[in-house]
Amino acid sequence: DAGVIQSPRHEVTEMGQEVTLRCKPISGHDYLFWYRQTMMRGLELLIYFNNNVPIDDSGMPEDRFSAKMPNASFSTLKIQPSEPRDSAVYFCASSLGGAALDGYTFGSGTRLTVV
Amino acid sequence: SQQGEEDPQALSIQEGENATMNCSYKTSINNLQWYRQNSGRGLVHLILIRSNEREKHSGRLRVTLDTSKKSSSLLITASRAADTASYFCATSNFGNEKLTFGTGTRLTIIP
């Protein structure tokens, strides 16, 4: 398995533009997580899915953020409109049994810069 | 919000020495996990220790858990230059499937 695949690796966009981050989890993993990492706030959980259904989106900072998982092999995180404070590294992770049973497998992340 | 706090924030040791990192957390946990993050990369799962376990080994890694003190430690023995990375603890609480990560320890191994 190629692991968790995220795209793009780097994204530079202007304030106000829409940004879409993509993630392909490991086949057979039932859980998918989106995290954001910044120097100031560390790793923050944004949202997670179980069997393609959003379970907890309490970490999504604002209505500008939305996430979807239309099928078991694909998820998107969208920011519209983007702002400079959204600049961060966004990680997608997947897990077979969730945190209660397993560790997570992380993707390489998308480094987002909003100018 | 951060559940775990790692200590120290940064650690530099000579290659071959042992490295010890500590993690403290606030609420009751189901399990505690340790991850490594190399610069510019994603996190890699190292080890999971359940709340009813006190010690666990994996290769050169040794993890201890003291639930009465709400703390854990990660020991890396015979360190190598390749161990240079940031190390994070993460906790899983009963009733949900998400991990809450600590602030991390940046470990530098000096060749």
Coordinates of C-alpha atoms in Angstrom, one line a residue:
Chain A
D1 CA 0.0 0.0 0.0
A2 CA 1.3 3.5 -0.8
G3 CA 0.1 4.9 2.5
V4 CA -2.1 7.9 2.9
I5 CA -1.8 10.2 -0.1
Q6 CA -2.3 13.9 0.1
S7 CA -2.3 16.5 -2.6
P8 CA -1.0 19.0 -3.3
R9 CA 2.2 19.0 -1.2
H10 CA 2.4 22.7 -1.3
E11 CA -0.2 25.3 -2.0
V12 CA 0.2 29.1 -2.2
T13 CA -2.9 31.1 -2.7
E14 CA -4.1 34.7 -2.4
M15 CA -6.4 35.7 0.4
G16 CA -10.1 35.2 -0.6
Q17 CA -9.4 32.3 -2.9
E18 CA -10.9 28.9 -2.5
V19 CA -8.5 26.1 -1.5
T20 CA -9.2 22.4 -1.8
L21 CA -7.0 19.8 -0.1
R22 CA -7.3 16.1 -1.1
C23 CA -6.7 12.9 0.7
K24 CA -6.7 9.2 -0.2
P25 CA -6.7 7.0 2.9
I26 CA -5.3 3.5 3.2
S27 CA -7.7 1.0 1.7
G28 CA -9.7 -0.7 4.3
H29 CA -9.2 1.9 7.0
D30 CA -12.6 2.9 8.4
Y31 CA -11.5 6.2 10.0
L32 CA -10.2 9.4 8.4
F33 CA -8.9 12.4 10.3
W34 CA -8.0 15.9 9.2
Y35 CA -5.4 17.8 11.4
R36 CA -3.8 21.2 11.2
Q37 CA -0.3 21.9 12.5
T38 CA 1.0 25.3 13.4
M39 CA 3.9 26.5 15.5
M40 CA 1.5 28.4 17.8
R41 CA -1.3 25.8 18.3
G42 CA 0.5 22.5 17.5
L43 CA -1.6 19.7 16.1
E44 CA -5.3 20.3 16.1
L45 CA -8.0 17.9 15.1
L46 CA -10.4 19.5 12.6
I47 CA -12.8 16.7 11.8
Y48 CA -13.0 13.0 11.5
F49 CA -15.1 10.5 9.6
N50 CA -16.1 6.9 10.3
N51 CA -17.2 4.9 7.3
N52 CA -17.5 8.1 5.3
V53 CA -19.8 9.8 7.8
P54 CA -18.6 12.9 9.7
I55 CA -18.6 12.1 13.4
D56 CA -17.0 15.1 15.0
D57 CA -16.4 18.4 13.4
S58 CA -16.1 20.5 16.6
G59 CA -12.5 21.4 15.6
M60 CA -13.5 23.1 12.3
P61 CA -12.6 26.7 13.1
E62 CA -15.3 28.5 11.0
D63 CA -17.9 28.1 8.4
R64 CA -15.3 28.8 5.9
F65 CA -14.0 25.3 6.4
S66 CA -15.9 22.3 5.1
A67 CA -14.9 18.6 4.6
K68 CA -16.5 15.8 2.6
M69 CA -15.9 12.1 2.2
P70 CA -17.9 11.0 -0.8
N71 CA -16.5 7.5 -0.8
A72 CA -14.1 5.3 1.2
S73 CA -11.1 6.3 -0.9
F74 CA -11.3 10.0 -1.1
S75 CA -11.8 13.0 1.2
T76 CA -11.5 16.8 0.7
L77 CA -11.0 19.7 3.0
K78 CA -12.1 23.0 1.5
I79 CA -11.5 26.6 2.7
Q80 CA -13.6 29.3 1.1
P81 CA -12.6 32.1 1.3
S82 CA -9.0 31.6 2.6
E83 CA -7.3 34.0 5.0
P84 CA -3.7 34.4 5.9
R85 CA -4.3 32.9 9.4
D86 CA -5.2 29.6 7.6
S87 CA -1.6 29.2 6.7
A88 CA -0.5 25.9 8.2
V89 CA 0.4 22.3 7.4
Y90 CA -2.8 20.2 7.0
F91 CA -2.5 16.5 7.6
C92 CA -4.8 13.7 6.7
A93 CA -4.6 10.4 8.7
S94 CA -6.4 7.1 8.5
S95 CA -6.9 4.3 11.0
L96 CA -8.3 0.8 10.9
G97 CA -10.0 0.8 14.2
G98 CA -9.8 4.4 15.5
A99 CA -7.7 5.7 18.4
A100 CA -9.2 3.2 20.8
L101 CA -7.6 0.3 19.0
D102 CA -4.9 1.5 16.6
G103 CA -2.4 4.1 15.7
Y104 CA -2.9 6.5 12.9
T105 CA -1.1 6.5 9.5
F106 CA -0.5 10.1 8.5
G107 CA 0.0 11.5 5.0
S108 CA 2.9 13.8 4.2
G109 CA 0.8 16.9 4.6
T110 CA -0.1 19.9 2.5
R111 CA 1.7 23.1 3.4
L112 CA -0.7 25.9 2.8
T113 CA 0.4 29.5 2.5
V114 CA -2.2 32.2 2.1
V115 CA -0.8 35.6 1.1
Chain B
S1 CA -6.9 22.0 23.0
Q2 CA -3.8 20.1 24.0
Q3 CA -4.1 17.2 26.3
G4 CA -0.5 16.2 26.6
E5 CA 2.5 18.3 27.5
E6 CA 6.0 16.9 26.7
D7 CA 9.0 17.6 28.7
P8 CA 11.6 18.8 27.7
Q9 CA 10.7 20.9 24.8
A10 CA 14.1 20.3 23.2
L11 CA 16.8 17.7 23.9
S12 CA 20.3 17.4 22.4
I13 CA 22.4 14.3 23.2
Q14 CA 25.5 12.5 21.8
E15 CA 25.0 9.6 19.5
G16 CA 24.9 6.4 21.5
E17 CA 23.4 7.9 24.6
N18 CA 19.9 7.2 25.8
A19 CA 17.2 9.8 25.3
T20 CA 14.2 10.1 27.7
M21 CA 11.1 12.2 27.0
N22 CA 8.2 12.7 29.3
C23 CA 4.5 13.4 28.7
S24 CA 1.9 14.5 31.2
Y25 CA -1.8 14.6 30.5
K26 CA -4.9 15.8 32.3
T27 CA -7.8 13.4 32.0
S28 CA -8.4 9.7 32.2
I29 CA -7.3 7.8 29.1
N30 CA -8.0 4.7 27.1
N31 CA -4.5 4.5 25.7
L32 CA -1.5 6.7 25.0
Q33 CA 0.5 6.7 21.8
W34 CA 3.9 8.0 20.8
Y35 CA 4.7 9.4 17.3
R36 CA 7.8 10.6 15.5
Q37 CA 7.9 13.5 13.0
N38 CA 10.9 14.1 10.9
S39 CA 11.3 17.7 9.6
G40 CA 8.8 18.4 6.8
R41 CA 7.1 15.0 7.0
G42 CA 4.0 13.4 8.5
L43 CA 3.9 11.7 11.8
V44 CA 4.8 8.1 12.2
H45 CA 3.2 5.9 14.8
L46 CA 5.8 4.3 17.2
I47 CA 4.0 2.6 20.0
L48 CA 0.6 2.3 21.8
I49 CA 0.3 1.6 25.5
R50 CA -3.1 0.8 27.0
S51 CA -4.3 2.3 30.3
N52 CA -4.0 -1.1 32.0
E53 CA -0.3 -1.6 30.9
R54 CA 2.7 -0.2 32.7
E55 CA 5.5 -0.8 30.3
K56 CA 6.0 -1.7 26.7
H57 CA 9.0 -2.3 24.5
S58 CA 9.5 -2.1 20.7
G59 CA 13.1 -2.5 19.5
R60 CA 15.1 0.4 21.1
L61 CA 12.0 2.0 22.4
R62 CA 10.7 1.6 25.9
V63 CA 7.5 3.3 27.0
T64 CA 6.2 3.5 30.6
L65 CA 2.8 4.7 31.8
D66 CA 1.8 5.8 35.3
T67 CA -1.9 6.5 35.3
S68 CA -1.9 7.6 38.9
K69 CA 0.5 10.4 38.0
K70 CA -1.1 10.9 34.5
S71 CA 2.3 10.6 32.9
S72 CA 4.3 8.6 30.4
S73 CA 7.9 8.4 29.3
L74 CA 9.6 7.4 26.1
L75 CA 13.1 6.0 26.3
I76 CA 15.2 5.6 23.2
T77 CA 18.3 3.6 23.9
A78 CA 21.6 3.7 22.0
S79 CA 20.5 6.8 20.0
R80 CA 21.4 7.2 16.3
A81 CA 21.6 10.3 14.1
A82 CA 18.5 9.0 12.3
D83 CA 16.5 9.4 15.6
T84 CA 16.7 13.2 15.2
A85 CA 13.1 14.3 15.0
S86 CA 10.2 15.7 17.0
Y87 CA 8.4 13.2 19.3
F88 CA 4.7 13.6 20.3
C89 CA 2.6 11.8 22.8
A90 CA -1.1 11.5 22.0
T91 CA -4.0 10.4 24.2
S92 CA -7.2 8.5 23.4
N93 CA -10.1 9.0 25.8
F94 CA -12.9 6.5 26.4
G95 CA -15.9 7.0 24.2
N96 CA -14.4 8.5 21.2
E97 CA -11.9 7.6 18.4
K98 CA -9.9 10.8 18.2
L99 CA -6.3 11.4 19.4
T100 CA -5.3 14.6 21.2
F101 CA -1.6 15.4 20.6
G102 CA 0.9 17.0 23.0
T103 CA 3.3 19.8 22.2
G104 CA 6.2 17.6 21.3
T105 CA 9.9 17.2 22.2
R106 CA 12.5 18.1 19.6
L107 CA 15.3 15.6 19.8
T108 CA 18.7 16.2 18.2
I109 CA 21.3 13.5 18.1
I110 CA 24.8 14.8 17.7
P111 CA 27.0 12.5 15.7

